[in-house]
Amino acid sequence: NAGVTQTPKFQVLKTGQSMTLQCAQDMNHNSMYWYRQDPGMGLRLIYYSASEGTTDKGEVPNGYNVSRLNKREFSLRLESAAPSQTSVYFCASSEANGGPYEQYFGPGTRLTVT
Amino acid sequence: KQEVTQIPAALSVPEGENLVLNCSFTDSAIYNLQWFRQDPGKGLTSLLLIQSSQREQTSGRLNASLDKSSGRSTLYIAASQPGDSATYLCAFNDYKLSFGAGTTVTVRA
């Protein structure tokens, strides 16, 4: 039981390049989330998916797109990376039916955009 | 928008001392409150989740309380050890998480 896994662990991009961050969970959870963590700003929600087939914007969605590929997988895409997207990205999942919605996090992807 | 505040930002204690970490929130119509631990360069580990109908949760040396009327949650760590050194984050959990900035704890041997 691996919990929540993320790939890659580290990535360096040049401004304007694109990439997709992958996330998978093996806990049969309905809901999945993407957060970013920045010094001084804390963790902020980018996008979330309440269930397979649905996605919604969080607090900071600009510059990102997401895909809920199936119940296990939720990807985050940067179409044209900018230095402001340098951050640590975390994926999380939770069981959504009736609460209490405890979230479990992956190890993170450390992204640098130059 | 729910605002979550953690004070102090950093704390240093000698080994064996009890730790008291504070978390305050602005909206008393709280759903759940979740506490996490984060080690440097690592992900978040869920420590405790207190549901809105509960007043406290306990796991080993950890105890978390929730007082909705005052907008506060407190995490107690008994008999601290150097291995407890980490950043502790609280998050308001209404299905989505709103995080505080965290308290970085150093336990001196």
XYZ file of N, CA and C in Angstrom:
669
model
N 0.855 -1.193 0.000
C 0.000 0.000 0.000
C 0.885 1.236 0.000
N 1.014 1.911 -1.173
C 1.948 3.024 -1.285
C 1.328 4.343 -0.863
N -0.001 4.440 -0.740
C -0.641 5.698 -0.386
C -0.749 6.596 -1.611
N -0.212 7.805 -1.506
C -0.216 8.771 -2.599
C 1.205 8.884 -3.162
N 1.335 8.663 -4.460
C 2.641 8.765 -5.100
C 2.628 9.885 -6.124
N 3.785 10.532 -6.304
C 3.919 11.642 -7.243
C 5.175 11.454 -8.071
N 5.083 11.805 -9.348
C 6.260 11.832 -10.215
C 6.222 13.072 -11.081
N 7.386 13.681 -11.391
C 8.703 13.346 -10.849
C 8.889 13.927 -9.461
N 9.998 13.635 -8.813
C 10.329 14.235 -7.512
C 10.921 15.625 -7.681
N 11.713 15.805 -8.712
C 12.358 17.085 -8.995
C 12.231 17.381 -10.494
N 12.152 18.665 -10.824
C 12.096 19.049 -12.230
C 12.585 20.480 -12.370
N 13.386 20.717 -13.412
C 13.805 22.071 -13.760
C 13.293 22.354 -15.163
N 12.584 23.453 -15.322
C 12.045 23.849 -16.624
C 12.562 25.231 -16.990
N 12.582 25.491 -18.283
C 12.839 26.853 -18.736
C 11.485 27.536 -18.944
N 11.489 28.860 -18.814
C 10.271 29.631 -19.029
C 9.666 29.288 -20.390
N 8.347 29.020 -20.379
C 7.652 28.694 -21.613
C 7.497 27.205 -21.892
N 8.291 26.383 -21.224
C 8.161 24.941 -21.427
C 6.912 24.426 -20.727
N 6.476 23.251 -21.151
C 5.308 22.637 -20.522
C 5.705 21.334 -19.849
N 4.887 20.928 -18.890
C 5.106 19.635 -18.270
C 3.838 19.206 -17.518
N 3.774 17.912 -17.231
C 2.661 17.354 -16.480
C 3.187 16.664 -15.236
N 2.603 17.011 -14.099
C 2.909 16.340 -12.840
C 1.871 15.236 -12.634
N 2.384 14.057 -12.278
C 1.506 12.910 -12.130
C 1.264 12.587 -10.660
N 0.061 12.146 -10.361
C -0.296 11.756 -9.007
C -1.192 10.523 -9.080
N -0.953 9.564 -8.193
C -1.791 8.368 -8.117
C -1.980 7.974 -6.659
N -3.162 7.434 -6.349
C -3.431 6.957 -4.990
C -4.046 5.559 -5.069
N -3.696 4.749 -4.061
C -4.175 3.366 -4.060
C -5.082 3.105 -2.867
N -5.723 4.144 -2.343
C -6.583 4.021 -1.163
C -8.067 4.017 -1.540
N -8.349 3.978 -2.834
C -9.727 3.963 -3.328
C -10.508 5.214 -2.896
N -9.786 6.337 -2.796
C -10.433 7.587 -2.403
C -11.152 8.220 -3.580
N -12.256 8.911 -3.273
C -12.995 9.596 -4.330
C -12.373 10.933 -4.698
N -11.866 11.660 -3.711
C -11.439 13.033 -3.932
C -9.934 13.152 -3.992
N -9.470 14.037 -4.891
C -8.039 14.294 -5.030
C -7.802 15.781 -5.189
N -6.604 16.240 -4.798
C -6.304 17.667 -4.693
C -4.880 17.940 -5.163
N -4.669 19.167 -5.651
C -3.331 19.660 -5.899
C -3.121 20.957 -5.115
N -2.013 21.011 -4.353
C -1.617 22.196 -3.593
C -0.221 22.617 -4.031
N 0.073 23.894 -3.811
C 1.443 24.356 -3.942
C 1.875 24.978 -2.627
N 3.167 24.835 -2.320
C 3.719 25.374 -1.080
C 4.852 26.320 -1.396
N 4.730 27.553 -0.937
C 5.721 28.585 -1.173
C 6.127 29.210 0.148
N 7.403 29.557 0.305
C 7.840 30.220 1.547
C 7.045 31.486 1.785
N 6.561 31.648 2.988
C 5.815 32.852 3.331
C 4.360 32.851 2.912
N 3.977 31.886 2.053
C 2.590 31.832 1.569
C 1.875 30.593 2.075
N 2.616 29.645 2.583
C 1.981 28.425 3.061
C 1.500 27.556 1.919
N 0.604 26.655 2.223
C 0.015 25.746 1.233
C -1.279 26.324 0.710
N -1.438 26.330 -0.609
C -2.643 26.846 -1.222
C -3.182 25.849 -2.248
N -4.495 25.759 -2.307
C -5.168 24.807 -3.180
C -5.194 25.321 -4.615
N -4.763 24.481 -5.557
C -4.753 24.870 -6.965
C -6.041 24.393 -7.642
N -6.254 23.090 -7.625
C -7.434 22.452 -8.195
C -7.786 21.248 -7.333
N -9.026 20.819 -7.437
C -9.416 19.583 -6.792
C -10.446 18.848 -7.646
N -10.612 17.565 -7.316
C -11.556 16.716 -8.018
C -12.356 15.960 -6.969
N -13.641 16.280 -6.854
C -14.474 15.654 -5.834
C -14.719 14.177 -6.145
N -14.761 13.858 -7.410
C -14.980 12.466 -7.812
C -14.524 12.326 -9.251
N -14.412 11.095 -9.695
C -13.997 10.835 -11.066
C -14.922 11.575 -12.024
N -14.328 12.322 -12.950
C -15.120 13.030 -13.946
C -15.426 14.470 -13.611
N -15.046 14.926 -12.399
C -15.294 16.322 -12.029
C -14.008 16.976 -11.574
N -13.847 18.260 -11.914
C -12.717 19.049 -11.413
C -13.214 20.459 -11.116
N -12.584 21.108 -10.124
C -12.969 22.470 -9.753
C -11.738 23.277 -9.392
N -11.853 24.588 -9.579
C -10.745 25.483 -9.264
C -10.647 25.689 -7.760
N -9.410 25.854 -7.323
C -9.151 26.223 -5.943
C -8.800 27.693 -5.839
N -7.883 28.000 -4.935
C -7.537 29.398 -4.667
C -6.632 30.010 -5.734
N -5.726 29.194 -6.312
C -4.726 29.729 -7.247
C -4.652 28.901 -8.528
N -5.711 28.872 -9.361
C -5.728 27.984 -10.530
C -5.052 28.522 -11.787
N -4.768 29.834 -11.827
C -4.281 30.427 -13.079
C -2.943 29.838 -13.497
N -2.852 29.443 -14.765
C -1.623 28.883 -15.315
C -1.548 27.367 -15.233
N -2.589 26.756 -14.731
C -2.624 25.295 -14.553
C -3.878 24.691 -15.188
N -3.760 23.424 -15.573
C -4.907 22.615 -15.954
C -4.774 21.259 -15.287
N -5.902 20.596 -15.113
C -5.879 19.285 -14.466
C -6.702 18.290 -15.268
N -6.389 17.015 -15.026
C -7.160 15.925 -15.620
C -7.344 14.833 -14.583
N -8.580 14.440 -14.359
C -8.835 13.276 -13.497
C -8.980 12.099 -14.445
N -7.896 11.379 -14.611
C -7.800 10.342 -15.633
C -8.699 9.157 -15.313
N -8.778 8.808 -14.054
C -9.610 7.726 -13.540
C -9.677 7.917 -12.030
N -10.229 6.966 -11.304
C -10.365 7.174 -9.864
C -9.004 7.278 -9.185
N -7.996 6.623 -9.701
C -6.678 6.577 -9.054
C -5.804 7.777 -9.377
N -5.957 8.373 -10.555
C -4.945 9.300 -11.051
C -5.497 10.711 -11.295
N -4.674 11.701 -10.927
C -5.053 13.114 -11.067
C -3.788 13.857 -11.470
N -3.775 14.423 -12.678
C -2.551 15.072 -13.167
C -2.722 16.579 -13.198
N -1.591 17.273 -13.073
C -1.549 18.738 -13.100
C -0.633 19.147 -14.239
N -1.118 20.003 -15.129
C -0.327 20.405 -16.292
C -0.040 21.900 -16.262
N 1.232 22.215 -16.529
C 1.657 23.597 -16.738
C 1.878 23.748 -18.238
N 1.069 24.556 -18.889
C 1.152 24.674 -20.352
C 2.340 25.527 -20.791
N 2.595 26.599 -20.056
C 3.696 27.497 -20.397
C 4.284 27.998 -19.073
N 5.295 27.295 -18.594
C 5.803 27.555 -17.252
C 6.380 28.973 -17.116
N 6.156 29.542 -15.923
C 6.676 30.870 -15.587
C 7.469 30.770 -14.288
N 8.443 31.664 -14.079
C 9.225 31.624 -12.825
C 8.349 31.669 -11.571
N 7.181 32.317 -11.668
C 6.287 32.395 -10.510
C 5.702 31.035 -10.131
N 5.873 30.051 -11.003
C 5.372 28.712 -10.713
C 6.442 27.824 -10.062
N 7.594 28.401 -9.788
C 8.597 27.697 -8.990
C 8.014 27.462 -7.602
N 7.950 26.204 -7.208
C 7.251 25.873 -5.978
C 7.423 24.378 -5.687
N 6.879 23.962 -4.560
C 6.754 22.541 -4.271
C 5.278 22.187 -4.407
N 5.003 21.165 -5.214
C 3.625 20.776 -5.512
C 3.292 19.476 -4.794
N 2.174 19.502 -4.101
C 1.712 18.322 -3.368
C 0.355 17.880 -3.884
N 0.225 16.580 -4.022
C -1.049 15.955 -4.334
C -1.586 15.320 -3.058
N -2.895 15.310 -2.894
C -3.512 14.706 -1.720
C -4.803 14.005 -2.140
N -5.273 13.111 -1.268
C -6.531 12.442 -1.539
C -7.309 12.272 -0.244
N -8.619 12.102 -0.363
C -9.460 11.841 0.802
C -10.706 11.082 0.371
N -11.296 10.418 1.346
C -12.561 9.748 1.125
C -13.659 10.783 1.319
N -14.501 10.988 0.320
C -15.427 12.112 0.370
C -16.814 11.757 0.862
N -17.157 10.491 0.921
C -18.545 10.141 1.223
C -18.858 10.288 2.706
N -19.531 11.378 3.084
C -19.982 11.563 4.444
C -18.934 12.047 5.420
N -17.757 12.355 4.952
C -16.724 12.869 5.842
C -15.985 11.772 6.558
N -15.009 12.039 7.457
C -14.600 13.386 7.860
C -13.561 14.025 6.951
N -13.285 13.449 5.806
C -12.455 14.080 4.789
C -10.990 14.227 5.188
N -10.456 13.322 5.988
C -9.035 13.390 6.328
C -8.214 13.247 5.058
N -7.276 14.181 4.852
C -6.490 14.177 3.619
C -5.118 13.574 3.862
N -4.656 12.830 2.851
C -3.355 12.172 2.873
C -2.536 12.715 1.715
N -1.274 13.049 2.012
C -0.438 13.748 1.050
C 0.648 12.857 0.465
N 1.020 13.199 -0.777
C 2.172 12.590 -1.409
C 3.451 13.286 -0.992
N 4.617 12.811 -1.478
C 5.916 13.353 -1.055
C 6.279 14.671 -1.711
N 5.567 15.082 -2.747
C 5.821 16.373 -3.374
C 6.702 16.305 -4.613
N 6.530 17.320 -5.472
C 7.396 17.539 -6.639
C 7.991 18.925 -6.496
N 9.311 18.992 -6.518
C 10.006 20.270 -6.397
C 10.319 20.788 -7.793
N 9.656 21.879 -8.175
C 9.769 22.424 -9.522
C 10.467 23.768 -9.496
N 11.458 23.905 -10.360
C 12.144 25.178 -10.542
C 11.974 25.607 -11.990
N 11.521 26.847 -12.174
C 11.375 27.404 -13.528
C 12.371 28.551 -13.671
N 13.276 28.419 -14.643
C 14.331 29.439 -14.806
C 14.035 30.375 -15.968
N -13.561 33.837 3.413
C -12.510 32.828 3.375
C -12.002 32.596 4.787
N -11.873 31.340 5.129
C -11.367 30.993 6.452
C -9.906 31.389 6.581
N -9.580 32.135 7.638
C -8.205 32.494 7.940
C -7.732 31.628 9.104
N -6.548 31.052 8.945
C -5.988 30.175 9.979
C -4.633 30.745 10.400
N -4.450 30.942 11.686
C -3.240 31.571 12.219
C -2.567 30.642 13.215
N -1.239 30.527 13.089
C -0.473 29.732 14.045
C 0.602 30.612 14.674
N 0.573 30.660 15.987
C 1.541 31.449 16.749
C 2.052 30.557 17.894
N 3.409 30.500 18.142
C 4.425 31.284 17.441
C 4.851 30.648 16.122
N 5.631 31.351 15.338
C 6.139 30.794 14.093
C 7.242 29.777 14.348
N 7.959 29.944 15.470
C 9.035 29.012 15.810
C 9.120 28.862 17.312
N 9.615 27.691 17.734
C 9.636 27.342 19.146
C 10.827 26.420 19.387
N 11.597 26.688 20.437
C 12.730 25.829 20.785
C 12.606 25.444 22.245
N 12.639 24.146 22.533
C 12.468 23.668 23.906
C 13.508 22.594 24.210
N 13.838 22.397 25.489
C 14.731 21.288 25.841
C 13.957 19.975 25.828
N 14.680 18.909 25.564
C 14.080 17.583 25.559
C 13.354 17.302 26.875
N 12.185 16.705 26.777
C 11.411 16.351 27.954
C 10.306 17.340 28.288
N 10.437 18.547 27.760
C 9.409 19.557 28.031
C 8.166 19.260 27.190
N 7.001 19.605 27.722
C 5.756 19.450 26.963
C 5.622 20.595 25.964
N 5.140 20.272 24.772
C 4.944 21.271 23.730
C 3.478 21.650 23.641
N 3.225 22.945 23.453
C 1.867 23.444 23.264
C 1.865 24.313 22.012
N 1.151 23.860 20.984
C 1.103 24.579 19.712
C -0.324 25.084 19.495
N -0.420 26.334 19.108
C -1.718 26.980 18.990
C -2.131 27.239 17.554
N -3.420 27.148 17.319
C -4.004 27.386 15.998
C -5.323 28.110 16.208
N -5.515 29.241 15.515
C -6.776 29.959 15.644
C -7.402 30.143 14.264
N -8.712 30.212 14.210
C -9.424 30.339 12.951
C -10.548 31.347 13.114
N -10.962 31.921 11.991
C -11.882 33.055 12.052
C -13.346 32.644 11.992
N -13.631 31.512 11.379
C -15.010 31.101 11.179
C -15.349 29.965 12.135
N -16.226 30.212 13.091
C -16.556 29.190 14.083
C -17.446 28.088 13.511
N -17.976 28.302 12.291
C -18.791 27.265 11.649
C -17.874 26.237 11.026
N -17.040 25.673 11.890
C -15.972 24.804 11.417
C -16.486 23.406 11.123
N -15.911 22.762 10.142
C -16.221 21.378 9.856
C -15.293 20.503 10.683
N -14.060 20.406 10.237
C -13.068 19.590 10.926
C -11.753 20.352 10.980
N -10.851 19.928 11.880
C -9.564 20.575 12.034
C -8.519 19.464 11.976
N -7.559 19.625 11.083
C -6.562 18.578 10.884
C -5.181 19.102 11.212
N -4.391 18.331 11.944
C -3.007 18.677 12.273
C -2.061 17.781 11.472
N -0.991 18.425 10.956
C 0.007 17.730 10.158
C 1.398 17.984 10.726
N 2.296 17.084 10.378
C 3.724 17.277 10.631
C 4.434 17.293 9.281
N 5.410 18.205 9.137
C 6.215 18.239 7.924
C 7.691 18.310 8.303
N 8.458 17.335 7.861
C 9.904 17.346 8.040
C 10.532 18.072 6.858
N 11.719 18.663 7.050
C 12.346 19.458 5.979
C 12.469 18.672 4.672
N 11.998 19.249 3.594
C 12.099 18.623 2.281
C 11.180 17.444 2.064
N 10.227 17.258 2.957
C 9.337 16.095 2.863
C 7.893 16.529 2.701
N 7.021 15.526 2.543
C 5.593 15.786 2.450
C 4.963 15.960 3.812
N 3.640 16.046 3.824
C 2.892 16.243 5.057
C 2.384 14.906 5.575
N 2.529 14.721 6.882
C 2.003 13.521 7.527
C 0.845 13.932 8.421
N -0.309 13.331 8.214
C -1.469 13.636 9.042
C -1.265 13.066 10.437
N -1.438 13.926 11.450
C -1.280 13.500 12.845
C -2.624 13.191 13.489
N -3.526 14.149 13.414
C -4.830 14.009 14.059
C -5.853 14.799 13.261
N -7.076 14.297 13.235
C -8.193 15.058 12.700
C -9.275 15.105 13.766
N -9.728 16.312 14.087
C -10.809 16.485 15.050
C -12.060 16.876 14.279
N -13.086 16.079 14.404
C -14.339 16.421 13.743
C -15.037 17.528 14.526
N -15.904 18.258 13.834
C -16.542 19.431 14.442
C -17.381 19.066 15.662
N -17.839 17.829 15.750
C -18.654 17.396 16.893
C -17.803 16.940 18.078
N -16.481 16.883 17.886
C -15.581 16.414 18.934
C -14.897 17.577 19.631
N -14.400 17.330 20.840
C -13.639 18.353 21.555
C -12.152 18.035 21.566
N -11.800 16.767 21.404
C -10.390 16.420 21.378
C -10.171 15.062 20.734
N -8.890 14.847 20.343
C -8.450 13.570 19.806
C -7.073 13.285 20.378
N -6.787 12.015 20.604
C -5.504 11.625 21.198
C -4.884 10.505 20.393
N -3.548 10.596 20.245
C -2.802 9.516 19.617
C -1.433 9.468 20.276
N -1.218 8.479 21.113
C 0.069 8.359 21.803
C 0.372 9.578 22.656
N 1.501 10.245 22.383
C 1.889 11.435 23.157
C 1.205 12.705 22.651
N 0.420 12.580 21.612
C -0.236 13.746 21.020
C -1.692 13.844 21.466
N -2.082 15.078 21.766
C -3.479 15.354 22.085
C -3.848 16.676 21.435
N -4.953 16.686 20.693
C -5.410 17.912 20.060
C -6.799 18.236 20.564
N -7.022 19.497 20.900
C -8.326 19.948 21.366
C -8.905 20.952 20.380
N -10.220 21.082 20.422
C -10.920 22.010 19.540
C -11.960 22.759 20.352
N -11.880 24.086 20.326
C -12.858 24.947 20.991
C -13.438 25.867 19.934
N -14.586 25.500 19.415
C -15.179 26.282 18.328
C -15.620 27.656 18.793
N -16.074 27.770 20.038
C -16.591 29.055 20.523
C -15.513 30.123 20.551
N -14.282 29.720 20.849
C -13.180 30.684 20.884
C -12.372 30.668 19.587
N -12.690 29.781 18.674
C -11.961 29.702 17.411
C -10.538 29.211 17.580
N -10.348 28.187 18.428
C -8.987 27.723 18.702
C -8.868 26.204 18.705
N -7.692 25.763 18.261
C -7.301 24.375 18.446
C -5.888 24.368 19.024
N -5.619 23.419 19.893
C -4.300 23.309 20.506
C -3.784 21.880 20.346
N -2.528 21.770 19.948
C -1.864 20.468 19.858
C -0.860 20.371 21.007
N -1.016 19.357 21.843
C -0.110 19.091 22.950
C 0.754 17.885 22.595
N 2.058 18.033 22.778
C 2.964 16.907 22.614
C 3.671 16.712 23.946
N 3.411 15.577 24.573
C 3.966 15.316 25.897
C 5.408 14.828 25.793
N 6.205 15.216 26.785
C 7.581 14.714 26.928
C 8.321 14.732 25.605
N 8.564 15.930 25.097
C 9.130 16.073 23.748
C 10.492 15.391 23.610
N 10.757 14.960 22.370
C 12.016 14.284 22.027
C 12.635 14.981 20.825
N 13.960 14.849 20.632
C 14.571 15.480 19.446
C 13.897 15.067 18.139
N 13.370 13.854 18.073
C 12.669 13.386 16.879
C 11.360 14.109 16.616
N 10.891 14.906 17.563
C 9.682 15.705 17.368
C 9.977 17.004 16.626
N 11.245 17.292 16.401
C 11.629 18.509 15.683
C 11.090 18.447 14.254
N 10.281 19.431 13.893
C 9.602 19.463 12.593
C 8.756 20.728 12.547
N 8.095 20.940 11.410
C 7.095 22.003 11.316
C 5.715 21.374 11.458
N 4.898 21.983 12.300
C 3.548 21.488 12.555
C 2.545 22.463 11.947
N 1.661 21.918 11.136
C 0.674 22.716 10.423
C -0.727 22.325 10.866
N -1.573 23.329 11.068
C -2.983 23.030 11.274
C -3.746 23.477 10.028
N -4.866 22.841 9.780
C -5.658 23.167 8.594
C -7.138 23.013 8.904
N -7.885 24.027 8.557
C -9.341 23.968 8.599
C -9.771 23.060 7.465
N -10.589 22.067 7.764
C -10.944 21.054 6.782
C -12.446 21.056 6.541
N -12.877 21.823 5.536
C -14.278 21.758 5.118
C -14.319 21.069 3.765
N -13.655 19.933 3.703
C -13.474 19.121 2.511
C -12.264 19.621 1.729
N -12.097 20.941 1.603
C -10.846 21.507 1.134
C -10.089 22.021 2.362
N -8.772 22.085 2.228
C -7.966 22.510 3.387
C -7.533 23.959 3.257
N -7.647 24.702 4.371
C -7.072 26.044 4.486
C -6.023 25.964 5.585
N -4.776 26.230 5.226
C -3.658 25.998 6.126
C -3.223 27.252 6.864
N -2.718 27.038 8.085
C -1.927 28.044 8.746
C -0.497 27.981 8.213
N 0.316 28.949 8.625
C 1.696 29.030 8.130
C 2.632 28.035 8.828
N 2.184 27.499 9.965
C 2.977 26.489 10.643
C 3.795 27.022 11.804
N 4.145 26.117 12.720
C 5.072 26.393 13.812
C 6.240 25.428 13.679
N 7.449 25.985 13.560
C 8.644 25.150 13.447
C 9.191 24.887 14.843
N 9.261 23.618 15.198
C 9.660 23.204 16.544
C 11.056 22.597 16.516
N 11.889 23.045 17.443
C 13.202 22.433 17.646
C 13.260 21.925 19.079
N 13.537 20.634 19.234
C 13.687 20.042 20.555
C 15.167 19.778 20.769
N 15.755 20.436 21.752
C 17.199 20.363 22.005
C 17.508 19.197 22.923
N 18.508 18.414 22.534
C 18.899 17.248 23.344
C 19.664 17.672 24.584
